[in-house]
Amino acid sequence: MKLSGGVEWALHCCVVLSAATEPTPATKLAEFHDVSPSYLAKHLQSLSGAGLIHSTQGKSGGYLLTRPAAEITVLQIVEAIDGTTPAFRCTEVRQRGPLAAAPENCTVPCGIARVMADADRAWRESLNAVTVADLADDVNSTVGPTTLTRVDRWLRTGAP
Amino acid sequence: MKLSGGVEWALHCCVVLSAATEPTPATKLAEFHDVSPSYLAKHLQSLSGAGLIHSTQGKSGGYLLTRPAAEITVLQIVEAIDGTTPAFRCTEVRQRGPLAAAPENCTVPCGIARVMADADRAWRESLNAVTVADLADDVNSTVGPTTLTRVDRWLRTGAP
């Protein structure tokens, strides 16, 4: 079981965008993270498609969060990149073999599918309880209180 | 993100083995589930490697659970098949780019990695709270109280 690598980049980009006081071009986000612009572009488009970021056009155009960082959860970012399909897919094993259950008796998921769905729900609830604002606060409280201010300055001026 | 399809087969096999009153040959488990014996064999070997089932040799040999079904959790089966590696792998994005964190300042996971690890823990705790005995009880209470007795009879005699 493996999440798309894009999840990590998308989460980092959203934290950076939460610190940005101006629209941030995709090329700046790529340079900041030292990653290929074309690779990152794909994930930024997914975030945009999910309505979490949007781009403004023009000379000083770039990406912005579409709403306050406190209103964007980690789950929303994870699902924008990796989708909402649960990791476990029930193939109705109970309907196979010599003692197969009849389809009409399989209108509710079997116990195994329910247990796996419960765990999936616990995972998503955990991710939904944390916002981009929480992640940004965590950066400032663990790395240093001016960290995101420095990120914003670099994005605007290139000064380290 | 997708769990190995083997997880579903392994869970079903363990529930069946919890009902079996005699060692069950791998070929019987495959026939019961209407699945390729060679495909199933791979997953039974993983369960065996994890110490959840073992095989007895000889004419009436076959697989048995190594301990009571109430002492085998869904998590143990999932990890036997799919491993224990979390779905999210941190690649230390914070150590990249113009404002890269120094490695010596990265001895603890960043906030993003911690949030993802918390969710992984929630998922595993949920799966660890359910045992094979719980799954078996669920079959008998939802499908019918003699369901697993019928499974055992089919395994022993081939009678439906």
PDB file of C-alpha atoms in Angstrom:
ATOM      1  CA  MET A   1       0.000   0.000   0.000  1.00  0.00           C
ATOM      2  CA  LYS A   2       1.565   3.247  -1.068  1.00  0.00           C
ATOM      3  CA  LEU A   3       0.259   6.766  -1.405  1.00  0.00           C
ATOM      4  CA  SER A   4       1.181   8.710  -4.530  1.00  0.00           C
ATOM      5  CA  GLY A   5       4.434  10.602  -4.016  1.00  0.00           C
ATOM      6  CA  GLY A   6       2.533  13.670  -5.164  1.00  0.00           C
ATOM      7  CA  VAL A   7       0.755  13.799  -1.809  1.00  0.00           C
ATOM      8  CA  GLU A   8       3.947  14.903  -0.075  1.00  0.00           C
ATOM      9  CA  TRP A   9       4.685  17.640  -2.642  1.00  0.00           C
ATOM     10  CA  ALA A  10       1.097  18.872  -2.589  1.00  0.00           C
ATOM     11  CA  LEU A  11       1.071  19.157   1.210  1.00  0.00           C
ATOM     12  CA  HIS A  12       4.348  21.094   1.206  1.00  0.00           C
ATOM     13  CA  CYS A  13       3.091  23.388  -1.579  1.00  0.00           C
ATOM     14  CA  CYS A  14      -0.098  24.187   0.327  1.00  0.00           C
ATOM     15  CA  VAL A  15       1.869  25.094   3.476  1.00  0.00           C
ATOM     16  CA  VAL A  16       4.097  27.368   1.380  1.00  0.00           C
ATOM     17  CA  LEU A  17       1.080  28.954  -0.310  1.00  0.00           C
ATOM     18  CA  SER A  18      -0.467  29.588   3.117  1.00  0.00           C
ATOM     19  CA  ALA A  19       2.593  31.710   3.913  1.00  0.00           C
ATOM     20  CA  ALA A  20       2.652  33.569   0.599  1.00  0.00           C
ATOM     21  CA  THR A  21       1.343  37.137   0.663  1.00  0.00           C
ATOM     22  CA  GLU A  22       1.223  37.327  -3.156  1.00  0.00           C
ATOM     23  CA  PRO A  23       0.264  34.867  -5.940  1.00  0.00           C
ATOM     24  CA  THR A  24       3.102  32.351  -6.395  1.00  0.00           C
ATOM     25  CA  PRO A  25       4.054  31.130  -9.879  1.00  0.00           C
ATOM     26  CA  ALA A  26       4.348  27.360 -10.302  1.00  0.00           C
ATOM     27  CA  THR A  27       7.977  27.822 -11.323  1.00  0.00           C
ATOM     28  CA  LYS A  28       8.704  29.506  -7.973  1.00  0.00           C
ATOM     29  CA  LEU A  29       7.084  26.623  -6.085  1.00  0.00           C
ATOM     30  CA  ALA A  30       9.189  24.167  -8.077  1.00  0.00           C
ATOM     31  CA  GLU A  31      12.385  26.146  -7.447  1.00  0.00           C
ATOM     32  CA  PHE A  32      11.600  26.470  -3.747  1.00  0.00           C
ATOM     33  CA  HIS A  33      11.194  22.690  -3.452  1.00  0.00           C
ATOM     34  CA  ASP A  34      14.009  21.896  -5.917  1.00  0.00           C
ATOM     35  CA  VAL A  35      11.737  19.678  -7.988  1.00  0.00           C
ATOM     36  CA  SER A  36      10.972  19.439 -11.702  1.00  0.00           C
ATOM     37  CA  PRO A  37       8.409  22.110 -12.708  1.00  0.00           C
ATOM     38  CA  SER A  38       6.578  19.706 -15.028  1.00  0.00           C
ATOM     39  CA  TYR A  39       6.282  17.079 -12.257  1.00  0.00           C
ATOM     40  CA  LEU A  40       4.966  19.645  -9.795  1.00  0.00           C
ATOM     41  CA  ALA A  41       2.619  21.177 -12.387  1.00  0.00           C
ATOM     42  CA  LYS A  42       0.649  17.941 -12.549  1.00  0.00           C
ATOM     43  CA  HIS A  43      -0.008  17.984  -8.825  1.00  0.00           C
ATOM     44  CA  LEU A  44      -0.819  21.700  -8.766  1.00  0.00           C
ATOM     45  CA  GLN A  45      -3.403  21.021 -11.456  1.00  0.00           C
ATOM     46  CA  SER A  46      -4.919  18.301  -9.259  1.00  0.00           C
ATOM     47  CA  LEU A  47      -5.103  20.717  -6.323  1.00  0.00           C
ATOM     48  CA  SER A  48      -6.669  23.273  -8.633  1.00  0.00           C
ATOM     49  CA  GLY A  49      -9.151  20.723  -9.981  1.00  0.00           C
ATOM     50  CA  ALA A  50     -10.194  19.972  -6.406  1.00  0.00           C
ATOM     51  CA  GLY A  51     -10.795  23.668  -5.766  1.00  0.00           C
ATOM     52  CA  LEU A  52      -8.072  24.022  -3.148  1.00  0.00           C
ATOM     53  CA  ILE A  53      -5.865  26.438  -5.104  1.00  0.00           C
ATOM     54  CA  HIS A  54      -6.437  28.623  -8.132  1.00  0.00           C
ATOM     55  CA  SER A  55      -4.186  30.608 -10.401  1.00  0.00           C
ATOM     56  CA  THR A  56      -4.352  34.259 -11.322  1.00  0.00           C
ATOM     57  CA  GLN A  57      -3.096  35.339 -14.734  1.00  0.00           C
ATOM     58  CA  GLY A  58      -0.808  38.159 -15.769  1.00  0.00           C
ATOM     59  CA  LYS A  59       2.673  39.447 -14.985  1.00  0.00           C
ATOM     60  CA  SER A  60       2.353  38.949 -11.237  1.00  0.00           C
ATOM     61  CA  GLY A  61       0.090  35.938 -11.589  1.00  0.00           C
ATOM     62  CA  GLY A  62       0.441  32.676  -9.743  1.00  0.00           C
ATOM     63  CA  TYR A  63      -1.226  30.252  -7.384  1.00  0.00           C
ATOM     64  CA  LEU A  64      -3.235  31.151  -4.292  1.00  0.00           C
ATOM     65  CA  LEU A  65      -5.167  29.056  -1.810  1.00  0.00           C
ATOM     66  CA  THR A  66      -8.855  29.449  -2.587  1.00  0.00           C
ATOM     67  CA  ARG A  67      -9.775  29.819   1.085  1.00  0.00           C
ATOM     68  CA  PRO A  68      -8.158  30.339   4.487  1.00  0.00           C
ATOM     69  CA  ALA A  69      -5.572  27.688   5.394  1.00  0.00           C
ATOM     70  CA  ALA A  70      -7.667  26.838   8.447  1.00  0.00           C
ATOM     71  CA  GLU A  71     -10.411  25.690   6.067  1.00  0.00           C
ATOM     72  CA  ILE A  72      -8.270  23.284   4.015  1.00  0.00           C
ATOM     73  CA  THR A  73      -7.682  19.905   5.622  1.00  0.00           C
ATOM     74  CA  VAL A  74      -4.907  17.431   5.011  1.00  0.00           C
ATOM     75  CA  LEU A  75      -7.545  14.936   3.875  1.00  0.00           C
ATOM     76  CA  GLN A  76      -8.755  17.290   1.156  1.00  0.00           C
ATOM     77  CA  ILE A  77      -5.211  17.558  -0.206  1.00  0.00           C
ATOM     78  CA  VAL A  78      -4.601  13.806   0.029  1.00  0.00           C
ATOM     79  CA  GLU A  79      -7.864  13.092  -1.807  1.00  0.00           C
ATOM     80  CA  ALA A  80      -7.143  15.756  -4.451  1.00  0.00           C
ATOM     81  CA  ILE A  81      -3.952  13.884  -5.373  1.00  0.00           C
ATOM     82  CA  ASP A  82      -4.689  10.267  -4.542  1.00  0.00           C
ATOM     83  CA  GLY A  83      -8.457  10.116  -4.951  1.00  0.00           C
ATOM     84  CA  THR A  84     -11.140   8.926  -2.569  1.00  0.00           C
ATOM     85  CA  THR A  85     -11.114   5.216  -3.380  1.00  0.00           C
ATOM     86  CA  PRO A  86     -10.504   3.142  -0.231  1.00  0.00           C
ATOM     87  CA  ALA A  87      -7.326   1.037  -0.179  1.00  0.00           C
ATOM     88  CA  PHE A  88      -9.354  -2.167   0.249  1.00  0.00           C
ATOM     89  CA  ARG A  89     -11.614  -3.240  -2.616  1.00  0.00           C
ATOM     90  CA  CYS A  90     -14.126  -5.995  -1.797  1.00  0.00           C
ATOM     91  CA  THR A  91     -14.499  -8.443  -4.677  1.00  0.00           C
ATOM     92  CA  GLU A  92     -17.391 -10.367  -3.061  1.00  0.00           C
ATOM     93  CA  VAL A  93     -15.416 -13.491  -2.289  1.00  0.00           C
ATOM     94  CA  ARG A  94     -18.473 -14.749  -0.359  1.00  0.00           C
ATOM     95  CA  GLN A  95     -20.296 -15.176  -3.690  1.00  0.00           C
ATOM     96  CA  ARG A  96     -17.758 -17.725  -4.950  1.00  0.00           C
ATOM     97  CA  GLY A  97     -17.294 -21.458  -4.578  1.00  0.00           C
ATOM     98  CA  PRO A  98     -19.496 -24.365  -3.492  1.00  0.00           C
ATOM     99  CA  LEU A  99     -21.162 -22.503  -0.610  1.00  0.00           C
ATOM    100  CA  ALA A 100     -21.493 -19.207  -2.490  1.00  0.00           C
ATOM    101  CA  ALA A 101     -23.907 -16.705  -1.016  1.00  0.00           C
ATOM    102  CA  ALA A 102     -26.696 -15.678  -3.373  1.00  0.00           C
ATOM    103  CA  PRO A 103     -26.339 -12.127  -4.732  1.00  0.00           C
ATOM    104  CA  GLU A 104     -29.721 -11.184  -3.257  1.00  0.00           C
ATOM    105  CA  ASN A 105     -28.314 -12.034   0.197  1.00  0.00           C
ATOM    106  CA  CYS A 106     -25.328  -9.754  -0.354  1.00  0.00           C
ATOM    107  CA  THR A 107     -26.961  -6.352  -0.328  1.00  0.00           C
ATOM    108  CA  VAL A 108     -24.939  -5.226   2.689  1.00  0.00           C
ATOM    109  CA  PRO A 109     -21.122  -5.505   2.854  1.00  0.00           C
ATOM    110  CA  CYS A 110     -19.704  -8.576   4.573  1.00  0.00           C
ATOM    111  CA  GLY A 111     -17.953  -8.315   7.944  1.00  0.00           C
ATOM    112  CA  ILE A 112     -14.508  -8.217   6.374  1.00  0.00           C
ATOM    113  CA  ALA A 113     -15.438  -5.341   4.070  1.00  0.00           C
ATOM    114  CA  ARG A 114     -17.004  -3.487   7.008  1.00  0.00           C
ATOM    115  CA  VAL A 115     -13.900  -3.843   9.184  1.00  0.00           C
ATOM    116  CA  MET A 116     -11.709  -2.566   6.355  1.00  0.00           C
ATOM    117  CA  ALA A 117     -14.114   0.333   5.702  1.00  0.00           C
ATOM    118  CA  ASP A 118     -14.073   1.260   9.407  1.00  0.00           C
ATOM    119  CA  ALA A 119     -10.270   1.456   9.327  1.00  0.00           C
ATOM    120  CA  ASP A 120     -10.373   3.539   6.158  1.00  0.00           C
ATOM    121  CA  ARG A 121     -12.791   5.901   7.888  1.00  0.00           C
ATOM    122  CA  ALA A 122     -10.479   6.167  10.931  1.00  0.00           C
ATOM    123  CA  TRP A 123      -7.590   7.066   8.582  1.00  0.00           C
ATOM    124  CA  ARG A 124      -9.588   9.740   6.767  1.00  0.00           C
ATOM    125  CA  GLU A 125     -10.992  11.192  10.002  1.00  0.00           C
ATOM    126  CA  SER A 126      -7.479  11.514  11.373  1.00  0.00           C
ATOM    127  CA  LEU A 127      -6.342  13.391   8.245  1.00  0.00           C
ATOM    128  CA  ASN A 128      -9.455  15.544   8.235  1.00  0.00           C
ATOM    129  CA  ALA A 129      -8.780  16.762  11.777  1.00  0.00           C
ATOM    130  CA  VAL A 130      -5.649  18.669  10.692  1.00  0.00           C
ATOM    131  CA  THR A 131      -5.639  21.789   8.526  1.00  0.00           C
ATOM    132  CA  VAL A 132      -2.977  23.550   6.473  1.00  0.00           C
ATOM    133  CA  ALA A 133      -3.037  26.269   9.142  1.00  0.00           C
ATOM    134  CA  ASP A 134      -2.129  23.621  11.755  1.00  0.00           C
ATOM    135  CA  LEU A 135       0.776  22.471   9.579  1.00  0.00           C
ATOM    136  CA  ALA A 136       1.958  26.060   9.119  1.00  0.00           C
ATOM    137  CA  ASP A 137       1.737  26.712  12.881  1.00  0.00           C
ATOM    138  CA  ASP A 138       3.755  23.566  13.431  1.00  0.00           C
ATOM    139  CA  VAL A 139       6.532  24.795  11.108  1.00  0.00           C
ATOM    140  CA  ASN A 140       6.788  28.085  12.970  1.00  0.00           C
ATOM    141  CA  SER A 141       6.692  26.460  16.389  1.00  0.00           C
ATOM    142  CA  THR A 142       9.225  23.714  15.624  1.00  0.00           C
ATOM    143  CA  VAL A 143      11.619  25.319  13.118  1.00  0.00           C
ATOM    144  CA  GLY A 144      11.362  28.897  14.348  1.00  0.00           C
ATOM    145  CA  PRO A 145       8.717  31.657  14.571  1.00  0.00           C
ATOM    146  CA  THR A 146       9.950  33.539  11.463  1.00  0.00           C
ATOM    147  CA  THR A 147      10.288  30.505   9.179  1.00  0.00           C
ATOM    148  CA  LEU A 148       7.192  31.143   7.085  1.00  0.00           C
ATOM    149  CA  THR A 149       7.941  34.877   6.959  1.00  0.00           C
ATOM    150  CA  ARG A 150      11.302  33.934   5.425  1.00  0.00           C
ATOM    151  CA  VAL A 151       9.535  31.622   2.968  1.00  0.00           C
ATOM    152  CA  ASP A 152       7.269  34.481   1.894  1.00  0.00           C
ATOM    153  CA  ARG A 153      10.255  36.830   1.506  1.00  0.00           C
ATOM    154  CA  TRP A 154      12.104  34.297  -0.642  1.00  0.00           C
ATOM    155  CA  LEU A 155       9.036  33.825  -2.851  1.00  0.00           C
ATOM    156  CA  ARG A 156       8.699  37.591  -3.368  1.00  0.00           C
ATOM    157  CA  THR A 157      12.347  38.684  -3.540  1.00  0.00           C
ATOM    158  CA  GLY A 158      14.569  35.621  -3.803  1.00  0.00           C
ATOM    159  CA  ALA A 159      16.373  36.693  -0.611  1.00  0.00           C
ATOM    160  CA  PRO A 160      17.237  33.737   1.650  1.00  0.00           C
TER     161      PRO A 160
ATOM    162  CA  MET B   1      -3.404   3.791  -2.627  1.00  0.00           C
ATOM    163  CA  LYS B   2      -4.354   0.158  -2.899  1.00  0.00           C
ATOM    164  CA  LEU B   3      -3.948  -2.839  -0.624  1.00  0.00           C
ATOM    165  CA  SER B   4      -2.728  -6.068  -2.168  1.00  0.00           C
ATOM    166  CA  GLY B   5      -5.655  -8.175  -3.380  1.00  0.00           C
ATOM    167  CA  GLY B   6      -4.163 -10.989  -1.315  1.00  0.00           C
ATOM    168  CA  VAL B   7      -5.385  -9.296   1.859  1.00  0.00           C
ATOM    169  CA  GLU B   8      -8.986 -10.154   1.027  1.00  0.00           C
ATOM    170  CA  TRP B   9      -8.193 -13.802   0.282  1.00  0.00           C
ATOM    171  CA  ALA B  10      -6.047 -14.148   3.385  1.00  0.00           C
ATOM    172  CA  LEU B  11      -8.794 -12.761   5.619  1.00  0.00           C
ATOM    173  CA  HIS B  12     -11.370 -15.124   4.133  1.00  0.00           C
ATOM    174  CA  CYS B  13      -9.002 -18.089   4.480  1.00  0.00           C
ATOM    175  CA  CYS B  14      -8.368 -17.330   8.152  1.00  0.00           C
ATOM    176  CA  VAL B  15     -12.103 -17.163   8.885  1.00  0.00           C
ATOM    177  CA  VAL B  16     -12.572 -20.510   7.127  1.00  0.00           C
ATOM    178  CA  LEU B  17      -9.641 -22.028   9.030  1.00  0.00           C
ATOM    179  CA  SER B  18     -11.172 -20.797  12.301  1.00  0.00           C
ATOM    180  CA  ALA B  19     -14.213 -22.930  11.472  1.00  0.00           C
ATOM    181  CA  ALA B  20     -12.261 -26.027  10.415  1.00  0.00           C
ATOM    182  CA  THR B  21     -12.111 -28.863  12.911  1.00  0.00           C
ATOM    183  CA  GLU B  22      -9.355 -30.641  10.971  1.00  0.00           C
ATOM    184  CA  PRO B  23      -6.247 -29.490   9.039  1.00  0.00           C
ATOM    185  CA  THR B  24      -7.351 -28.050   5.691  1.00  0.00           C
ATOM    186  CA  PRO B  25      -5.264 -28.679   2.539  1.00  0.00           C
ATOM    187  CA  ALA B  26      -4.413 -25.583   0.470  1.00  0.00           C
ATOM    188  CA  THR B  27      -6.247 -27.159  -2.480  1.00  0.00           C
ATOM    189  CA  LYS B  28      -9.449 -27.332  -0.401  1.00  0.00           C
ATOM    190  CA  LEU B  29      -9.123 -23.661   0.551  1.00  0.00           C
ATOM    191  CA  ALA B  30      -8.644 -22.786  -3.122  1.00  0.00           C
ATOM    192  CA  GLU B  31     -11.626 -24.891  -4.180  1.00  0.00           C
ATOM    193  CA  PHE B  32     -13.803 -23.423  -1.448  1.00  0.00           C
ATOM    194  CA  HIS B  33     -13.004 -19.892  -2.628  1.00  0.00           C
ATOM    195  CA  ASP B  34     -12.992 -20.805  -6.332  1.00  0.00           C
ATOM    196  CA  VAL B  35      -9.549 -19.316  -6.825  1.00  0.00           C
ATOM    197  CA  SER B  36      -6.343 -20.556  -8.448  1.00  0.00           C
ATOM    198  CA  PRO B  37      -4.424 -22.828  -6.023  1.00  0.00           C
ATOM    199  CA  SER B  38      -1.055 -21.343  -7.058  1.00  0.00           C
ATOM    200  CA  TYR B  39      -2.306 -17.792  -6.443  1.00  0.00           C
ATOM    201  CA  LEU B  40      -3.684 -18.723  -3.036  1.00  0.00           C
ATOM    202  CA  ALA B  41      -0.546 -20.716  -2.137  1.00  0.00           C
ATOM    203  CA  LYS B  42       1.530 -17.550  -2.243  1.00  0.00           C
ATOM    204  CA  HIS B  43      -0.690 -15.853   0.314  1.00  0.00           C
ATOM    205  CA  LEU B  44      -0.915 -18.927   2.533  1.00  0.00           C
ATOM    206  CA  GLN B  45       2.881 -18.978   2.580  1.00  0.00           C
ATOM    207  CA  SER B  46       2.875 -15.332   3.694  1.00  0.00           C
ATOM    208  CA  LEU B  47       0.428 -16.163   6.504  1.00  0.00           C
ATOM    209  CA  SER B  48       2.624 -19.092   7.444  1.00  0.00           C
ATOM    210  CA  GLY B  49       5.755 -16.930   7.344  1.00  0.00           C
ATOM    211  CA  ALA B  50       4.074 -14.519   9.746  1.00  0.00           C
ATOM    212  CA  GLY B  51       3.302 -17.366  12.135  1.00  0.00           C
ATOM    213  CA  LEU B  52      -0.485 -17.083  11.819  1.00  0.00           C
ATOM    214  CA  ILE B  53      -1.063 -20.501  10.203  1.00  0.00           C
ATOM    215  CA  HIS B  54       1.053 -23.619   9.873  1.00  0.00           C
ATOM    216  CA  SER B  55       0.779 -26.796   7.882  1.00  0.00           C
ATOM    217  CA  THR B  56       0.820 -30.360   9.070  1.00  0.00           C
ATOM    218  CA  GLN B  57       2.208 -33.019   6.750  1.00  0.00           C
ATOM    219  CA  GLY B  58       0.838 -36.423   5.774  1.00  0.00           C
ATOM    220  CA  LYS B  59      -2.316 -37.903   4.288  1.00  0.00           C
ATOM    221  CA  SER B  60      -4.690 -35.791   6.393  1.00  0.00           C
ATOM    222  CA  GLY B  61      -2.312 -32.831   6.513  1.00  0.00           C
ATOM    223  CA  GLY B  62      -3.231 -29.246   5.848  1.00  0.00           C
ATOM    224  CA  TYR B  63      -3.307 -25.762   7.311  1.00  0.00           C
ATOM    225  CA  LEU B  64      -4.329 -24.818  10.840  1.00  0.00           C
ATOM    226  CA  LEU B  65      -4.387 -21.523  12.684  1.00  0.00           C
ATOM    227  CA  THR B  66      -1.411 -21.451  15.044  1.00  0.00           C
ATOM    228  CA  ARG B  67      -3.475 -20.020  17.906  1.00  0.00           C
ATOM    229  CA  PRO B  68      -7.094 -19.338  18.859  1.00  0.00           C
ATOM    230  CA  ALA B  69      -8.954 -17.129  16.381  1.00  0.00           C
ATOM    231  CA  ALA B  70      -9.558 -14.626  19.180  1.00  0.00           C
ATOM    232  CA  GLU B  71      -5.784 -14.094  19.307  1.00  0.00           C
ATOM    233  CA  ILE B  72      -5.292 -13.305  15.615  1.00  0.00           C
ATOM    234  CA  THR B  73      -6.165  -9.766  14.620  1.00  0.00           C
ATOM    235  CA  VAL B  74      -7.125  -8.411  11.224  1.00  0.00           C
ATOM    236  CA  LEU B  75      -4.042  -6.176  11.391  1.00  0.00           C
ATOM    237  CA  GLN B  76      -1.758  -9.179  11.772  1.00  0.00           C
ATOM    238  CA  ILE B  77      -3.228 -10.708   8.619  1.00  0.00           C
ATOM    239  CA  VAL B  78      -3.066  -7.445   6.672  1.00  0.00           C
ATOM    240  CA  GLU B  79       0.574  -6.958   7.671  1.00  0.00           C
ATOM    241  CA  ALA B  80       1.442 -10.574   6.848  1.00  0.00           C
ATOM    242  CA  ILE B  81       0.317  -9.969   3.264  1.00  0.00           C
ATOM    243  CA  ASP B  82       0.951  -6.287   2.659  1.00  0.00           C
ATOM    244  CA  GLY B  83       3.813  -5.575   5.045  1.00  0.00           C
ATOM    245  CA  THR B  84       4.159  -2.973   7.759  1.00  0.00           C
ATOM    246  CA  THR B  85       5.457  -0.071   5.676  1.00  0.00           C
ATOM    247  CA  PRO B  86       3.216   2.993   6.071  1.00  0.00           C
ATOM    248  CA  ALA B  87       1.458   4.237   2.927  1.00  0.00           C
ATOM    249  CA  PHE B  88       3.148   7.633   3.232  1.00  0.00           C
ATOM    250  CA  ARG B  89       6.930   7.765   2.780  1.00  0.00           C
ATOM    251  CA  CYS B  90       8.604  11.024   3.824  1.00  0.00           C
ATOM    252  CA  THR B  91      11.387  12.027   1.440  1.00  0.00           C
ATOM    253  CA  GLU B  92      12.566  14.982   3.556  1.00  0.00           C
ATOM    254  CA  VAL B  93      11.310  17.685   1.220  1.00  0.00           C
ATOM    255  CA  ARG B  94      12.265  20.228   3.920  1.00  0.00           C
ATOM    256  CA  GLN B  95      15.946  19.505   3.188  1.00  0.00           C
ATOM    257  CA  ARG B  96      15.643  20.710  -0.426  1.00  0.00           C
ATOM    258  CA  GLY B  97      15.809  24.068  -2.165  1.00  0.00           C
ATOM    259  CA  PRO B  98      17.097  27.537  -1.272  1.00  0.00           C
ATOM    260  CA  LEU B  99      15.808  27.470   2.336  1.00  0.00           C
ATOM    261  CA  ALA B 100      16.705  23.822   2.963  1.00  0.00           C
ATOM    262  CA  ALA B 101      16.773  22.711   6.574  1.00  0.00           C
ATOM    263  CA  ALA B 102      20.116  21.339   7.706  1.00  0.00           C
ATOM    264  CA  PRO B 103      20.129  17.566   8.241  1.00  0.00           C
ATOM    265  CA  GLU B 104      21.175  18.050  11.877  1.00  0.00           C
ATOM    266  CA  ASN B 105      17.939  20.015  12.412  1.00  0.00           C
ATOM    267  CA  CYS B 106      15.856  17.175  10.959  1.00  0.00           C
ATOM    268  CA  THR B 107      16.275  14.519  13.628  1.00  0.00           C
ATOM    269  CA  VAL B 108      12.518  14.441  14.325  1.00  0.00           C
ATOM    270  CA  PRO B 109       9.905  14.011  11.571  1.00  0.00           C
ATOM    271  CA  CYS B 110       8.341  17.190  10.186  1.00  0.00           C
ATOM    272  CA  GLY B 111       4.717  18.076  10.927  1.00  0.00           C
ATOM    273  CA  ILE B 112       3.482  16.625   7.651  1.00  0.00           C
ATOM    274  CA  ALA B 113       5.176  13.265   8.295  1.00  0.00           C
ATOM    275  CA  ARG B 114       3.769  13.207  11.834  1.00  0.00           C
ATOM    276  CA  VAL B 115       0.214  13.863  10.676  1.00  0.00           C
ATOM    277  CA  MET B 116       0.489  11.084   8.120  1.00  0.00           C
ATOM    278  CA  ALA B 117       1.991   8.738  10.723  1.00  0.00           C
ATOM    279  CA  ASP B 118      -0.852   9.525  13.145  1.00  0.00           C
ATOM    280  CA  ALA B 119      -3.389   8.559  10.482  1.00  0.00           C
ATOM    281  CA  ASP B 120      -1.491   5.374   9.706  1.00  0.00           C
ATOM    282  CA  ARG B 121      -1.566   4.538  13.415  1.00  0.00           C
ATOM    283  CA  ALA B 122      -5.337   5.152  13.553  1.00  0.00           C
ATOM    284  CA  TRP B 123      -5.809   2.786  10.617  1.00  0.00           C
ATOM    285  CA  ARG B 124      -3.706   0.035  12.183  1.00  0.00           C
ATOM    286  CA  GLU B 125      -5.338   0.439  15.611  1.00  0.00           C
ATOM    287  CA  SER B 126      -8.735   0.055  14.007  1.00  0.00           C
ATOM    288  CA  LEU B 127      -7.664  -3.173  12.283  1.00  0.00           C
ATOM    289  CA  ASN B 128      -5.968  -4.435  15.431  1.00  0.00           C
ATOM    290  CA  ALA B 129      -9.190  -4.110  17.422  1.00  0.00           C
ATOM    291  CA  VAL B 130     -10.901  -6.888  15.437  1.00  0.00           C
ATOM    292  CA  THR B 131      -9.976 -10.570  15.591  1.00  0.00           C
ATOM    293  CA  VAL B 132     -10.663 -13.524  13.330  1.00  0.00           C
ATOM    294  CA  ALA B 133     -13.064 -14.749  16.029  1.00  0.00           C
ATOM    295  CA  ASP B 134     -15.006 -11.479  15.690  1.00  0.00           C
ATOM    296  CA  LEU B 135     -15.200 -11.979  11.906  1.00  0.00           C
ATOM    297  CA  ALA B 136     -16.385 -15.564  12.383  1.00  0.00           C
ATOM    298  CA  ASP B 137     -19.033 -14.471  14.906  1.00  0.00           C
ATOM    299  CA  ASP B 138     -20.163 -11.884  12.404  1.00  0.00           C
ATOM    300  CA  VAL B 139     -20.628 -14.512   9.674  1.00  0.00           C
ATOM    301  CA  ASN B 140     -22.766 -16.658  11.970  1.00  0.00           C
ATOM    302  CA  SER B 141     -24.822 -13.723  13.214  1.00  0.00           C
ATOM    303  CA  THR B 142     -25.456 -12.150   9.804  1.00  0.00           C
ATOM    304  CA  VAL B 143     -25.599 -15.120   7.407  1.00  0.00           C
ATOM    305  CA  GLY B 144     -27.009 -17.702   9.826  1.00  0.00           C
ATOM    306  CA  PRO B 145     -25.915 -19.480  13.011  1.00  0.00           C
ATOM    307  CA  THR B 146     -24.890 -22.712  11.233  1.00  0.00           C
ATOM    308  CA  THR B 147     -22.914 -21.111   8.414  1.00  0.00           C
ATOM    309  CA  LEU B 148     -19.453 -21.960   9.731  1.00  0.00           C
ATOM    310  CA  THR B 149     -20.597 -25.451  10.742  1.00  0.00           C
ATOM    311  CA  ARG B 150     -21.602 -25.959   7.096  1.00  0.00           C
ATOM    312  CA  VAL B 151     -18.210 -24.639   5.979  1.00  0.00           C
ATOM    313  CA  ASP B 152     -16.478 -27.165   8.239  1.00  0.00           C
ATOM    314  CA  ARG B 153     -18.676 -29.984   6.923  1.00  0.00           C
ATOM    315  CA  TRP B 154     -17.902 -29.055   3.316  1.00  0.00           C
ATOM    316  CA  LEU B 155     -14.157 -28.985   4.081  1.00  0.00           C
ATOM    317  CA  ARG B 156     -14.326 -32.444   5.667  1.00  0.00           C
ATOM    318  CA  THR B 157     -16.869 -34.190   3.454  1.00  0.00           C
ATOM    319  CA  GLY B 158     -17.577 -32.062   0.389  1.00  0.00           C
ATOM    320  CA  ALA B 159     -21.264 -31.982   1.345  1.00  0.00           C
ATOM    321  CA  PRO B 160     -22.892 -28.592   0.686  1.00  0.00           C
TER     322      PRO B 160
END
